[in-house]
Structure formats: C-alpha cells, structure tokens
PDB file of C-alpha atoms in Angstrom:
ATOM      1  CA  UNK A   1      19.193  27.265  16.022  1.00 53.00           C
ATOM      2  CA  UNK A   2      16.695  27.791  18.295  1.00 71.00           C
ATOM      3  CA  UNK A   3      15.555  31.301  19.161  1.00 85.00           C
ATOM      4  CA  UNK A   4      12.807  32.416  21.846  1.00 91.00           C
ATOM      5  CA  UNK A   5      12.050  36.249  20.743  1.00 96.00           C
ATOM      6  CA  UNK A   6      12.112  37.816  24.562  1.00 97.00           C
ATOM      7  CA  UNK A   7      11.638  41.705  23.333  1.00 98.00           C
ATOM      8  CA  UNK A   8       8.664  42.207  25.759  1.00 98.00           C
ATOM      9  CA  UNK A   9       8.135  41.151  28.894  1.00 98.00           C
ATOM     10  CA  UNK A  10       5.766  42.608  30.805  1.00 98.00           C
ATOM     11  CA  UNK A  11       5.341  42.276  34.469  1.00 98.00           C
ATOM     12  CA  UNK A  12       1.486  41.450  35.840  1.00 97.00           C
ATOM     13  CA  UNK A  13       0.486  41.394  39.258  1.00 97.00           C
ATOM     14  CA  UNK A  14      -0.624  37.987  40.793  1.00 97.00           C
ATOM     15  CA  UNK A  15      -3.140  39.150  42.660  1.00 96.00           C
ATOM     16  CA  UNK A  16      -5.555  40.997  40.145  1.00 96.00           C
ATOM     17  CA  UNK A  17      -7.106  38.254  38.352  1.00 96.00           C
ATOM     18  CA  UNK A  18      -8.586  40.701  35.266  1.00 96.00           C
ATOM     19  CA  UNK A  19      -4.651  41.301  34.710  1.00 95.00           C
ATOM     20  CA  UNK A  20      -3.969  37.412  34.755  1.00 96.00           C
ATOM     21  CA  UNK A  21      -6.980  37.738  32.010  1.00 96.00           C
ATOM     22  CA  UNK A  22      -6.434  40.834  29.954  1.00 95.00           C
ATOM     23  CA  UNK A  23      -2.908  38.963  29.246  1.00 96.00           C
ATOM     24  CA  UNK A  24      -4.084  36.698  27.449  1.00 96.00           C
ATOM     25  CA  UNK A  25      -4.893  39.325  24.520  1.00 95.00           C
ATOM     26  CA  UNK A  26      -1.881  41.009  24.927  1.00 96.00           C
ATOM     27  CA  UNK A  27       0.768  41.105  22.137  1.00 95.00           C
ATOM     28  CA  UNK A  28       4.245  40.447  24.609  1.00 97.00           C
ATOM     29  CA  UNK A  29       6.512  37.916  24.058  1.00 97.00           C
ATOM     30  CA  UNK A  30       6.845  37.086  27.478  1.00 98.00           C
ATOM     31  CA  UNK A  31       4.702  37.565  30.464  1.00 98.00           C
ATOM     32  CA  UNK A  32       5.725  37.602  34.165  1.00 98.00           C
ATOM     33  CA  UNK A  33       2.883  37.068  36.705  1.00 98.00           C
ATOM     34  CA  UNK A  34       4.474  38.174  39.806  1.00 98.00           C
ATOM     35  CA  UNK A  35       4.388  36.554  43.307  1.00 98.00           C
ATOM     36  CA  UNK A  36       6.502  39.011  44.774  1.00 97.00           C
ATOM     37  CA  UNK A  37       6.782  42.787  44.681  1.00 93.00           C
ATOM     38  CA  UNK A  38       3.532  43.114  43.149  1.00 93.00           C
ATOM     39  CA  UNK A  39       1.810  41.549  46.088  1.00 96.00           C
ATOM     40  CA  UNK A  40       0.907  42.201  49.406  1.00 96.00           C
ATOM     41  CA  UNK A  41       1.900  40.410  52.604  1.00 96.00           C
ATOM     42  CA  UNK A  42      -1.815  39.619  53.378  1.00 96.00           C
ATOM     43  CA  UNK A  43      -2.279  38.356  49.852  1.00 97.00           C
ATOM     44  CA  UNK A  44       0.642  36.463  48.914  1.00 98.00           C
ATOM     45  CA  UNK A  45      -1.402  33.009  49.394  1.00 97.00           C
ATOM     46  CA  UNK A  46      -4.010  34.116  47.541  1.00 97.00           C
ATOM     47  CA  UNK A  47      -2.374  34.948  44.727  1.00 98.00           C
ATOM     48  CA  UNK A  48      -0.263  31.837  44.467  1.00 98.00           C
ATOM     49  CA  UNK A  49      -3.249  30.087  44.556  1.00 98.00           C
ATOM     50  CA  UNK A  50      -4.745  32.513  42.017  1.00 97.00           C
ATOM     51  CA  UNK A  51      -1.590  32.379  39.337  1.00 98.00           C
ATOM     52  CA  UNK A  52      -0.907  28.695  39.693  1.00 98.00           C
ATOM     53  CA  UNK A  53      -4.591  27.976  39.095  1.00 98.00           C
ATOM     54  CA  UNK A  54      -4.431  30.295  35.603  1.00 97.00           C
ATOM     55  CA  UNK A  55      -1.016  28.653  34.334  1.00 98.00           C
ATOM     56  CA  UNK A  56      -2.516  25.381  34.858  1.00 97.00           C
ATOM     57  CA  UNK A  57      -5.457  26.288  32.746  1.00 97.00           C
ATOM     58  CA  UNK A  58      -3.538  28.221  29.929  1.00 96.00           C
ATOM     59  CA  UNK A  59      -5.081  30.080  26.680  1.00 96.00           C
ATOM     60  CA  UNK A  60      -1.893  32.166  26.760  1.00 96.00           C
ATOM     61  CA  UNK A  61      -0.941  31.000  23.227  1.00 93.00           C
ATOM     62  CA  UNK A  62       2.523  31.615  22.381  1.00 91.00           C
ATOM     63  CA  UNK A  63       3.227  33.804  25.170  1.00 95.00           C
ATOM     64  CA  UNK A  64       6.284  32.671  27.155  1.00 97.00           C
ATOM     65  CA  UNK A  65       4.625  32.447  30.716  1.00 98.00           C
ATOM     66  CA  UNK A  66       7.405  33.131  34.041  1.00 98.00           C
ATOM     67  CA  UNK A  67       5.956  32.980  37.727  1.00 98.00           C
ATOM     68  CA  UNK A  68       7.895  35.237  40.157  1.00 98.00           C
ATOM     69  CA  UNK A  69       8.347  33.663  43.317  1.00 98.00           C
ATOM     70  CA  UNK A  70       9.417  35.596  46.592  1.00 98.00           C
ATOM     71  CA  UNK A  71      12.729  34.325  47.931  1.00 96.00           C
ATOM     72  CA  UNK A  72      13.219  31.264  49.551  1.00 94.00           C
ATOM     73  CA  UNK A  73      14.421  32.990  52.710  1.00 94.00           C
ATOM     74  CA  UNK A  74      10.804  34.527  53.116  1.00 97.00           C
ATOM     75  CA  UNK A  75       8.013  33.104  54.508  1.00 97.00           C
ATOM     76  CA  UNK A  76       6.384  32.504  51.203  1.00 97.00           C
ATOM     77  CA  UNK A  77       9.041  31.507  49.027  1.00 97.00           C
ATOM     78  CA  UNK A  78       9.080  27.467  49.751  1.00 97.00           C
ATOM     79  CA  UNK A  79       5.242  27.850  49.167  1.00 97.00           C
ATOM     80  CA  UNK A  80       6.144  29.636  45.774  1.00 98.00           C
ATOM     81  CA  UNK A  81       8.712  27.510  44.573  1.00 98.00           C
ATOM     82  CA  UNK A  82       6.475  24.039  45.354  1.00 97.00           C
ATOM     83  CA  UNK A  83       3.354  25.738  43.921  1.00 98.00           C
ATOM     84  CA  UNK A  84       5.260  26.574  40.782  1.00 98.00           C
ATOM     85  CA  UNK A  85       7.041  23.734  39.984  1.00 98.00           C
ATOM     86  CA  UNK A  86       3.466  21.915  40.084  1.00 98.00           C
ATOM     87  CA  UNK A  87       2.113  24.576  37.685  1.00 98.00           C
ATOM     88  CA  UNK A  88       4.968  24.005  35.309  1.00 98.00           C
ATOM     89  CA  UNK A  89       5.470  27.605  33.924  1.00 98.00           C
ATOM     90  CA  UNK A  90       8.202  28.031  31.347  1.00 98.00           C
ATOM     91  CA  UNK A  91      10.231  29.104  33.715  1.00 98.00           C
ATOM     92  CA  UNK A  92      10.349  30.681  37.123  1.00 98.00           C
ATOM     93  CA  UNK A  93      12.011  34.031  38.411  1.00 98.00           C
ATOM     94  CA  UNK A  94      13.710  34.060  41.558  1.00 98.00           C
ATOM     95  CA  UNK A  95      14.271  37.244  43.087  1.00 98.00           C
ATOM     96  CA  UNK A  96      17.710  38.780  45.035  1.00 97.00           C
ATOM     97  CA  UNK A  97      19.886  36.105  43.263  1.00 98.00           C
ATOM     98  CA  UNK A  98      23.323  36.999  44.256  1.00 97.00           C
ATOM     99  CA  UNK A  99      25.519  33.838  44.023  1.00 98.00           C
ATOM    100  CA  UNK A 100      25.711  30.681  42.102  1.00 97.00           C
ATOM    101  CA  UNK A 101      24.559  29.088  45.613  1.00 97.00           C
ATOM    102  CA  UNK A 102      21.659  30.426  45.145  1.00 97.00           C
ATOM    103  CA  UNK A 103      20.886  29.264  41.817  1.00 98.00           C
ATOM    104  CA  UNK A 104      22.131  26.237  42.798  1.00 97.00           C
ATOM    105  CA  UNK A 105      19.444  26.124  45.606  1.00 96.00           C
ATOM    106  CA  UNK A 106      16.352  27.125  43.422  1.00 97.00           C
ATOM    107  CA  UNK A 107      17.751  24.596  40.655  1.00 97.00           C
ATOM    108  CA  UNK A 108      17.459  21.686  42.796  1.00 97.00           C
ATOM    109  CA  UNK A 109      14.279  23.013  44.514  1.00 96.00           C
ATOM    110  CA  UNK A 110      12.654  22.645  41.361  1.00 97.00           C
ATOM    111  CA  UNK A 111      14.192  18.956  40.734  1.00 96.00           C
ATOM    112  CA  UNK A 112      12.848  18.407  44.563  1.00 97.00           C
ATOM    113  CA  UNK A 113       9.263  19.356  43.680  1.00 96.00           C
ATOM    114  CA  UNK A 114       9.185  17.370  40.641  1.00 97.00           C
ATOM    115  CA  UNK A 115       9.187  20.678  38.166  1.00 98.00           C
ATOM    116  CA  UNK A 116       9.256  18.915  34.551  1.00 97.00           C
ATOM    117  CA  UNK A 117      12.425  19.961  32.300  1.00 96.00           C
ATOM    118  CA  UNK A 118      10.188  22.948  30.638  1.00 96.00           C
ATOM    119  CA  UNK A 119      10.540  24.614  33.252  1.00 98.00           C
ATOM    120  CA  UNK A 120      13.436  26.991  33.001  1.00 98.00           C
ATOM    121  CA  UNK A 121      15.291  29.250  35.328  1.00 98.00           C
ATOM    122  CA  UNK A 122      15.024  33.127  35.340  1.00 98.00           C
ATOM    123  CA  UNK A 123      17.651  34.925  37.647  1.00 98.00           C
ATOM    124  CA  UNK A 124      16.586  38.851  38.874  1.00 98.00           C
ATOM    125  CA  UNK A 125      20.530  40.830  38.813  1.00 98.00           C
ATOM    126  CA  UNK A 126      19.407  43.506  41.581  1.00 98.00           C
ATOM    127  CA  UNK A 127      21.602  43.647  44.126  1.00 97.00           C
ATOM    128  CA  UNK A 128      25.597  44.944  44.218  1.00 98.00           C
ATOM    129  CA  UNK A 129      26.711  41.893  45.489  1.00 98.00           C
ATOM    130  CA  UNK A 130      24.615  40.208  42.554  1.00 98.00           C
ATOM    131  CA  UNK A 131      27.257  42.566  39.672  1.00 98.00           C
ATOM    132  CA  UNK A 132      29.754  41.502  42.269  1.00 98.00           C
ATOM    133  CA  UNK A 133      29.376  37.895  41.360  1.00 98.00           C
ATOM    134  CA  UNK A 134      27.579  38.089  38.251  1.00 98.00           C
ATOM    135  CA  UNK A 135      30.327  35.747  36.227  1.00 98.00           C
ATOM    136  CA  UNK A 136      29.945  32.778  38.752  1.00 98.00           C
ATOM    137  CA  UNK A 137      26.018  33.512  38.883  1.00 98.00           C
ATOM    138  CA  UNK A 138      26.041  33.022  34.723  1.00 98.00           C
ATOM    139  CA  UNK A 139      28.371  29.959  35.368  1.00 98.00           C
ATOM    140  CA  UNK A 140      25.834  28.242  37.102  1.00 98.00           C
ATOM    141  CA  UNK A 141      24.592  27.618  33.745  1.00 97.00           C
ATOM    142  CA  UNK A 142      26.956  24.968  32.806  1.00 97.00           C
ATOM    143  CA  UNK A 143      25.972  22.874  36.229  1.00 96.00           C
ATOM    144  CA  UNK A 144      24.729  19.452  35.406  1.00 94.00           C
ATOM    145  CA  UNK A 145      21.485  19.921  35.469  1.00 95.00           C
ATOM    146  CA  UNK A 146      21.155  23.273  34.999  1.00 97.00           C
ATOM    147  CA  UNK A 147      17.817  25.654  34.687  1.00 98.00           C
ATOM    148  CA  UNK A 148      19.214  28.943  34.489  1.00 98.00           C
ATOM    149  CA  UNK A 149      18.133  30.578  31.193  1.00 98.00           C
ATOM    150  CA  UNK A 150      17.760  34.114  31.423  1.00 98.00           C
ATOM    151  CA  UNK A 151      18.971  37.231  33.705  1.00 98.00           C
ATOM    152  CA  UNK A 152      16.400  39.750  34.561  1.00 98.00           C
ATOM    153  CA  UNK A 153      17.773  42.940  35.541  1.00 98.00           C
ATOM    154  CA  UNK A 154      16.089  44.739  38.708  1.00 98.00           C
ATOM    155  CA  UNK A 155      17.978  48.258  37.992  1.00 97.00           C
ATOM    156  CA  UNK A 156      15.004  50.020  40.751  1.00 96.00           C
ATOM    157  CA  UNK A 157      16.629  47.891  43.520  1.00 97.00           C
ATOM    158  CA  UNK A 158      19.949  48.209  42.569  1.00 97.00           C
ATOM    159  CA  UNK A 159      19.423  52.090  42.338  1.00 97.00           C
ATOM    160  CA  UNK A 160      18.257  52.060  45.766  1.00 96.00           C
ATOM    161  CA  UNK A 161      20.856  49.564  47.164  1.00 96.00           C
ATOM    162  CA  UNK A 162      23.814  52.076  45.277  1.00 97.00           C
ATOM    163  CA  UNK A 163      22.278  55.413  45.637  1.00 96.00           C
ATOM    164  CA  UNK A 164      22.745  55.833  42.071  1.00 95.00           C
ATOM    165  CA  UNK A 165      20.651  57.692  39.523  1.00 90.00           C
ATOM    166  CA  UNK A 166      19.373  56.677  36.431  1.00 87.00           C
ATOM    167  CA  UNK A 167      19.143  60.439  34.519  1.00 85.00           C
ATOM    168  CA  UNK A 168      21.530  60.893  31.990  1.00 85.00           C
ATOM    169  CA  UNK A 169      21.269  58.498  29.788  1.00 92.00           C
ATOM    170  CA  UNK A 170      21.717  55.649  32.650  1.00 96.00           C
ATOM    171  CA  UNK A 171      25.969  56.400  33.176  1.00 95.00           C
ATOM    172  CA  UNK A 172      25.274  55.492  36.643  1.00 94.00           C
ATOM    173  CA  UNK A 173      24.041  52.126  35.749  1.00 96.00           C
ATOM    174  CA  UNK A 174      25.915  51.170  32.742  1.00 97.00           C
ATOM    175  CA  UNK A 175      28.514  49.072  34.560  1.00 97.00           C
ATOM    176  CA  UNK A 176      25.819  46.599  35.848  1.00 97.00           C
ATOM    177  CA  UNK A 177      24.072  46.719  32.739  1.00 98.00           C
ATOM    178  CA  UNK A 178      27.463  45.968  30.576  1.00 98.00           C
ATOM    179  CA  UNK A 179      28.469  43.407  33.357  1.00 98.00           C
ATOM    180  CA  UNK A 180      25.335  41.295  33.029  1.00 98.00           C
ATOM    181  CA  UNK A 181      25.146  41.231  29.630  1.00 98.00           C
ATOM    182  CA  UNK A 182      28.659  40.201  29.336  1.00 98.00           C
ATOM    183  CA  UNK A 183      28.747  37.807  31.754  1.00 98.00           C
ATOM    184  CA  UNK A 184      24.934  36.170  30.083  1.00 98.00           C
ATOM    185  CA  UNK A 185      26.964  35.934  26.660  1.00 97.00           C
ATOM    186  CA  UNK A 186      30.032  34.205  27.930  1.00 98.00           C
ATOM    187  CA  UNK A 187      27.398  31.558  29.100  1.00 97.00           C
ATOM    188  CA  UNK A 188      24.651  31.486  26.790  1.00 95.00           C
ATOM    189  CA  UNK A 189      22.396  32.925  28.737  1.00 97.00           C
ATOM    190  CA  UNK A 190      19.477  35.838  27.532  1.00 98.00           C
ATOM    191  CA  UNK A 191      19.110  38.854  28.592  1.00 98.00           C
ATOM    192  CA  UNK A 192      16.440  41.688  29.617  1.00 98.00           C
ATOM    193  CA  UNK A 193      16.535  45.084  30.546  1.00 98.00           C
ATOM    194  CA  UNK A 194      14.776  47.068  33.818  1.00 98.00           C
ATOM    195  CA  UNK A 195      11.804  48.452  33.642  1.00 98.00           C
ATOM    196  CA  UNK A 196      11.070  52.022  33.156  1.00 97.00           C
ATOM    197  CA  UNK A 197       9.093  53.627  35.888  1.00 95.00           C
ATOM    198  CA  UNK A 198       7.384  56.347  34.130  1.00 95.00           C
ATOM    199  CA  UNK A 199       4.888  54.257  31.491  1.00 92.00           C
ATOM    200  CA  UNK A 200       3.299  58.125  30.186  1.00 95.00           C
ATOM    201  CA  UNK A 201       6.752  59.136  28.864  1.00 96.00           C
ATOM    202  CA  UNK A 202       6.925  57.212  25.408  1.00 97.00           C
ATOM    203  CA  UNK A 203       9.713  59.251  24.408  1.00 97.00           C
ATOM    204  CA  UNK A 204      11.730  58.769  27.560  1.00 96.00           C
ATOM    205  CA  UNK A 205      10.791  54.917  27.288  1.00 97.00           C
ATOM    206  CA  UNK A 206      11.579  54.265  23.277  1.00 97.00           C
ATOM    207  CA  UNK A 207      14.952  56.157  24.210  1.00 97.00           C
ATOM    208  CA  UNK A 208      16.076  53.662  27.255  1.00 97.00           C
ATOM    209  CA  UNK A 209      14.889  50.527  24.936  1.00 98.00           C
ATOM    210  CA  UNK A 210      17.428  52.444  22.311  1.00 98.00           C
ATOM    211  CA  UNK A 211      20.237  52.635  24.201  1.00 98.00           C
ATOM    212  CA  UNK A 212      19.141  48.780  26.031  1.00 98.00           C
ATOM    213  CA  UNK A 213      19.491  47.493  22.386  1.00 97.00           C
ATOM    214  CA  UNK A 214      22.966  49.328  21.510  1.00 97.00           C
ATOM    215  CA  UNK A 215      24.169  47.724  24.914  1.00 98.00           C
ATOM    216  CA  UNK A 216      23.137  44.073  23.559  1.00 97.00           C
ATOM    217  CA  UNK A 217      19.894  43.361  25.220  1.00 98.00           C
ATOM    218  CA  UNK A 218      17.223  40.992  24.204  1.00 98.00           C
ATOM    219  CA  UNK A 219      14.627  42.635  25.360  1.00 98.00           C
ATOM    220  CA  UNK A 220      12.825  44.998  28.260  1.00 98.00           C
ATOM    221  CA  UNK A 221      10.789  44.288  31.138  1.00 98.00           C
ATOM    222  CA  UNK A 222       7.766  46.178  31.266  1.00 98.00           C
ATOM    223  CA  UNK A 223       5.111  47.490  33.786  1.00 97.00           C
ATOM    224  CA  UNK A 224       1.993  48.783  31.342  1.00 97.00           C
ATOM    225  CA  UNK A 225       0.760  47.448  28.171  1.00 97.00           C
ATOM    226  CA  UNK A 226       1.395  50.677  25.937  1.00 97.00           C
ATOM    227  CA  UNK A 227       5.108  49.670  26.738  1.00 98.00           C
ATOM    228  CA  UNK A 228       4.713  46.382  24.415  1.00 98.00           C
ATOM    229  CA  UNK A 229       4.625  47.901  20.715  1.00 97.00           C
ATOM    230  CA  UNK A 230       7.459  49.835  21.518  1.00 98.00           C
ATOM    231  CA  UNK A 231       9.475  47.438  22.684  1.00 98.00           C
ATOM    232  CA  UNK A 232       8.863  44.547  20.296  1.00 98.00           C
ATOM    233  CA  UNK A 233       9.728  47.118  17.485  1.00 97.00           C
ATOM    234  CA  UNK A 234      12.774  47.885  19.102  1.00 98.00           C
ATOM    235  CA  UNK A 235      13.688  44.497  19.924  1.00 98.00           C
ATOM    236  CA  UNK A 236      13.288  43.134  16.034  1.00 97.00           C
ATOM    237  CA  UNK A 237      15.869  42.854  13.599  1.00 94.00           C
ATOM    238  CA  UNK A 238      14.890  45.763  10.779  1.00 94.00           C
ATOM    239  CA  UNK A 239      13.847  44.394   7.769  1.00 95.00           C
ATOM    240  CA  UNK A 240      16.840  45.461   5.838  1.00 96.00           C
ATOM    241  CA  UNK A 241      18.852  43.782   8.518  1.00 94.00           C
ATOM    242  CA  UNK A 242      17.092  40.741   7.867  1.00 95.00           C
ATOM    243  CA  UNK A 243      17.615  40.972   4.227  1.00 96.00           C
ATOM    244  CA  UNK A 244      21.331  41.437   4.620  1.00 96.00           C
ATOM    245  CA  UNK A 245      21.475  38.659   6.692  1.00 96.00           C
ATOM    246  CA  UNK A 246      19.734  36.719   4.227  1.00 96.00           C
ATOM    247  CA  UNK A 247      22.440  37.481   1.449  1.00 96.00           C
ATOM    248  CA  UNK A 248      24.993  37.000   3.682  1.00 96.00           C
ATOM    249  CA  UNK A 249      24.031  32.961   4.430  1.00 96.00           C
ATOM    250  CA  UNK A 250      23.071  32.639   0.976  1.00 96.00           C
ATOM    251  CA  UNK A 251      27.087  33.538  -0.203  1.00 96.00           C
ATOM    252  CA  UNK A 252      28.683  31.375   2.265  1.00 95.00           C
ATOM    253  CA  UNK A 253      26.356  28.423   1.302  1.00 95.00           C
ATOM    254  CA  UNK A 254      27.910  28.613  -2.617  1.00 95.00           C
ATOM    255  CA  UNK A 255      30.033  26.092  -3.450  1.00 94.00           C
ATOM    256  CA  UNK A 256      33.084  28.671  -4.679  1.00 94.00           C
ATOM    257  CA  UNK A 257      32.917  29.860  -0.467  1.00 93.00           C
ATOM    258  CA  UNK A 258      33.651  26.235   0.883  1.00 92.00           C
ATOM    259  CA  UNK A 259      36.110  26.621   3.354  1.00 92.00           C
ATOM    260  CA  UNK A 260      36.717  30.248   3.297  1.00 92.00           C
ATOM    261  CA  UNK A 261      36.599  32.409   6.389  1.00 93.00           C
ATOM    262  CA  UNK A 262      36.367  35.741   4.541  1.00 96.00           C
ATOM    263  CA  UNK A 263      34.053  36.495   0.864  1.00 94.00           C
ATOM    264  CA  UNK A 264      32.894  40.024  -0.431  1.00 95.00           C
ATOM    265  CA  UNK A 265      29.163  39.947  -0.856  1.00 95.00           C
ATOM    266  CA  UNK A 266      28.313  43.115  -2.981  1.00 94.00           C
ATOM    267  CA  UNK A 267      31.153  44.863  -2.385  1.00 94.00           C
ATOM    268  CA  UNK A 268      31.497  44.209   1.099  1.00 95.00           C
ATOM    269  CA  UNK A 269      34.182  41.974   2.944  1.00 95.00           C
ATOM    270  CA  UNK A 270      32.574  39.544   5.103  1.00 95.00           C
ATOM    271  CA  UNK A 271      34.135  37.289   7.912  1.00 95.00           C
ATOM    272  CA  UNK A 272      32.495  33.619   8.816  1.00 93.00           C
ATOM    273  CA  UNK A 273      31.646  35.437  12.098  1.00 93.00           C
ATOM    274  CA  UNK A 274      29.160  37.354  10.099  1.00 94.00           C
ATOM    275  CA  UNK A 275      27.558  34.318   8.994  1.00 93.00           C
ATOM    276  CA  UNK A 276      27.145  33.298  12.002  1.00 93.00           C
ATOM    277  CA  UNK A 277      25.444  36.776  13.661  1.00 93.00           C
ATOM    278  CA  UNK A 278      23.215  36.646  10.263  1.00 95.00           C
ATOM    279  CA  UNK A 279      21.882  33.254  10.926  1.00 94.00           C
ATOM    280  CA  UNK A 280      20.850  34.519  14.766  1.00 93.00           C
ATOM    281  CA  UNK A 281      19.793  37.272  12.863  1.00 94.00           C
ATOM    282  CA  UNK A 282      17.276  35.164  10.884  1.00 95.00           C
ATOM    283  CA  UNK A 283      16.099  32.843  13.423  1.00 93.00           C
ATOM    284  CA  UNK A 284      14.785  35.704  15.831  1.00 93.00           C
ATOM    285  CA  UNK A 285      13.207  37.068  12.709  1.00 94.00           C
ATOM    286  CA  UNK A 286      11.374  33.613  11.629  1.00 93.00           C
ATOM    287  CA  UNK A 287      10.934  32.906  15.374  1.00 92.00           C
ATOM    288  CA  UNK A 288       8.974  36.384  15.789  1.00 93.00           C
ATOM    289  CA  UNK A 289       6.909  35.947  12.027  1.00 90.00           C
ATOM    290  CA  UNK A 290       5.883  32.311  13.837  1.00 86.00           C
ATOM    291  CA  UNK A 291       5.110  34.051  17.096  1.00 80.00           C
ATOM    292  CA  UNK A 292       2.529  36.761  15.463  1.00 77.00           C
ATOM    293  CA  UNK A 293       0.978  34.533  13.616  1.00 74.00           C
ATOM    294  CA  UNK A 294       0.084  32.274  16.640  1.00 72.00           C
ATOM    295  CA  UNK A 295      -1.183  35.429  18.980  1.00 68.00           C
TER     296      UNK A 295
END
C-alpha cells in the first residue's frame, strides 16, 4: 500500500518569491504555489515564470509540490498548463472543475505538453454545478490514462456561488463536503478540506479540522503557516490508534485466522474489513514517520 500523508497543504502565492523560499523550511505535507487567485492580472506571467523556475530547481525535500494554474478558458491558463507540465510538479490544480469534460481536457493537455507520468491531477470542487456532477467528475479517474488524484475543495467560492454560510458548525456546507468525499472514495481518489479564512482563531481552526476529520478528510488546505501543526496533528492516526491497528494485522496474520472473516483480538470482535482500515491505518503512520524524518 502506498500512502501520500496529505494532512497539510498550505496554499503560497506565486508571485512572492520569499514565500516560494520560506517553504522550503516549512513542516506541510503538501504545498500549493498558486497561479491563480493569489495573483494579480498584471502579474500572472511573472509569476509563472517565477514558480516554474523554483520547481525546476527544487530543495523542497519531501514536500509534495502542486502548481495552481488559472483555467484554461482564461487568458493565462494555456500558458499555465504548458509552463507546468515542463516544470513537472507532482501534480497540478485546476481550478472551476465542474465536469468530467473538463478533467478530461486538462488530462490530455498535460499528455499534449509532454507532462511526465509524475505529474498528477488535482481537481478544485467549488462550484454548484461542480457537487452537481461530482460522481462523473471522480469517474474521470478510471479514464485510460487518467491524472486525477485528489479533490480540493474551494468551500469560499462555493459559499459565494450558494449564498450559504459557514457558522454553525458548517450545516450549510455539509452536503458538498459529504458529496465530495463520497464520491473521492467510490473512486480512489484523496481528499482535502477548505481553507479557513480567519488564520488568528486557533480554536475556531482546530475545531473545523475536527469536524473535517469526523467527515473523512485527508487533510486541510491552508492559508498561514501557524495552520500546519495543527493540522498535521489532526490529520495523524493517534498513537493508540496505531497500536490497535498494529494488533489487529498481527491476529489476522496467525496461522489459526487463515481464512476467517471475523476473530476476537482481546476481547473484541473484529471483521476482515478491520484489517483492512488497520493496514491504511499503518501505512499513513509509517508514511508520515518517513516524511519527518526527511524534512
């Protein structure tokens, strides 16, 4: 099995080039530099130029490193998309995604501009019609050829495309945030959360990665550094989890549970579906141990 811990990923603008640096020494899993919202009009070349030039040249260690493109129906987004796919990120976020045609489009965009198989796809959920189609968006994941890895929820957009509100504990949003995690399971894809606007309100922050973990979440897109502790903690399996799941490989792998789809490991009846969640379990929990001791 293998497992890519995504806990934190943490948005950083193209255009500032002591961001691109700082995040190099930052502990994330995953960093975004962003082509798109983060940029102005004026500076969108610029900072093309700017990101492609710093992916080429790594020293990002084990960071997972995503360029966000603007959309191909902007004036910049063919520009992106070429630029990238010559950079070779690990993958590449496309932005207002809201039909498998449109994965479809970026997929063999990136085959057109000679992107090498690394380099994944990374699909931003942010618009109704995007929840609307969100099983056929996840199904382009089974294309031949397929890039699509990961969905990226944009929950400011879709806020201001529904008129919803986010107090409350999020009950405005939880239908597109159940959808796309639903539909990213039934095809294998990951995961993330939206961000969460107000980076001085820990509390208010370590609450909505919480509740983004209860919902099934892999992780939590960020927009300041002093978001990343929180959310890798969050994120991890607890060590007693760990341990469990440990125990729980260990008693299927005896020779007296050959075979057998339910065992009782100290005390407690266990299904071969167990064994199966404990071994993901495990492998996010070796795959993180790896991670921090590569940063």
């Amino acid at each position: 099995m293998t497992i890519r811990p995504r806990r934190s990923v943490l948005y950083m603008p193209g255009s500032n080039a002591r961001a691109l640096e700082k995040a190099k020494s930052l502990l994330a899993d995953a960093l975004i530099l962003d082509l798109e919202d983060a940029v102005a009009p004026d500076a969108k070349a610029a900072a093309r130029e700017q990101v492609c030039a710093a992916v080429k040249a790594g020293g990002y260690g084990s960071r997972e490193i995503v360029i966000r493109i603007n959309g191909l129906d902007t004036p910049w987004g063919q520009a992106d998309l070429a630029a990238a796919a010559a950079a070779a990120p690990d993958a590449v976020l496309v932005p207002k995604v809201s039909s498998g045609a449109d994965i479809a489009a970026v997929t063999a965009g990136l085959a057109g501009a000679g992107a090498p198989a690394k380099t994944m796809l990374w699909a931003m959920i942010e618009t109704p019609l995007a929840i609307l189609n969100i099983a056929e968006i996840a199904a382009a994941a089974k294309a031949p050829g397929a890039r699509l890895a990961c969905f990226v929820l944009g929950t400011n957009d879709l806020v201001k495309e529904t008129r919803a509100e986010l107090g409350d504990g999020r009950i405005g949003a939880l239908y597109w945030l159940s959808a796309a995690v639903t539909a990213a399971r039934a095809y294998g894809l990951d995961v993330l959360d939206g961000v969460y606007n107000n980076f001085k309100d820990a509390e208010g922050f370590l609450d909505e990665c919480r509740q983004g973990r209860v919902l099934g979440f892999d992780g939590k897109t960020l927009i300041h550094p002093d978001q990343v502790g929180p959310a890798n903690a969050t994120f991890a399996p607890a060590e007693a989890e760990v341990a469990w799941a440990r125990k729980v490989i260990a008693a299927f792998a005896l020779p007296e549970s050959a075979g057998k789809g339910v065992i009782t490991v100290e005390g407690r009846m266990v299904e071969i579906m167990h064994a199966d969640m404990a071994r993901r379990t495990v492998a996010i929990a070796d795959a993180i141990a790896g991670k921090e001791k590569a940063q």
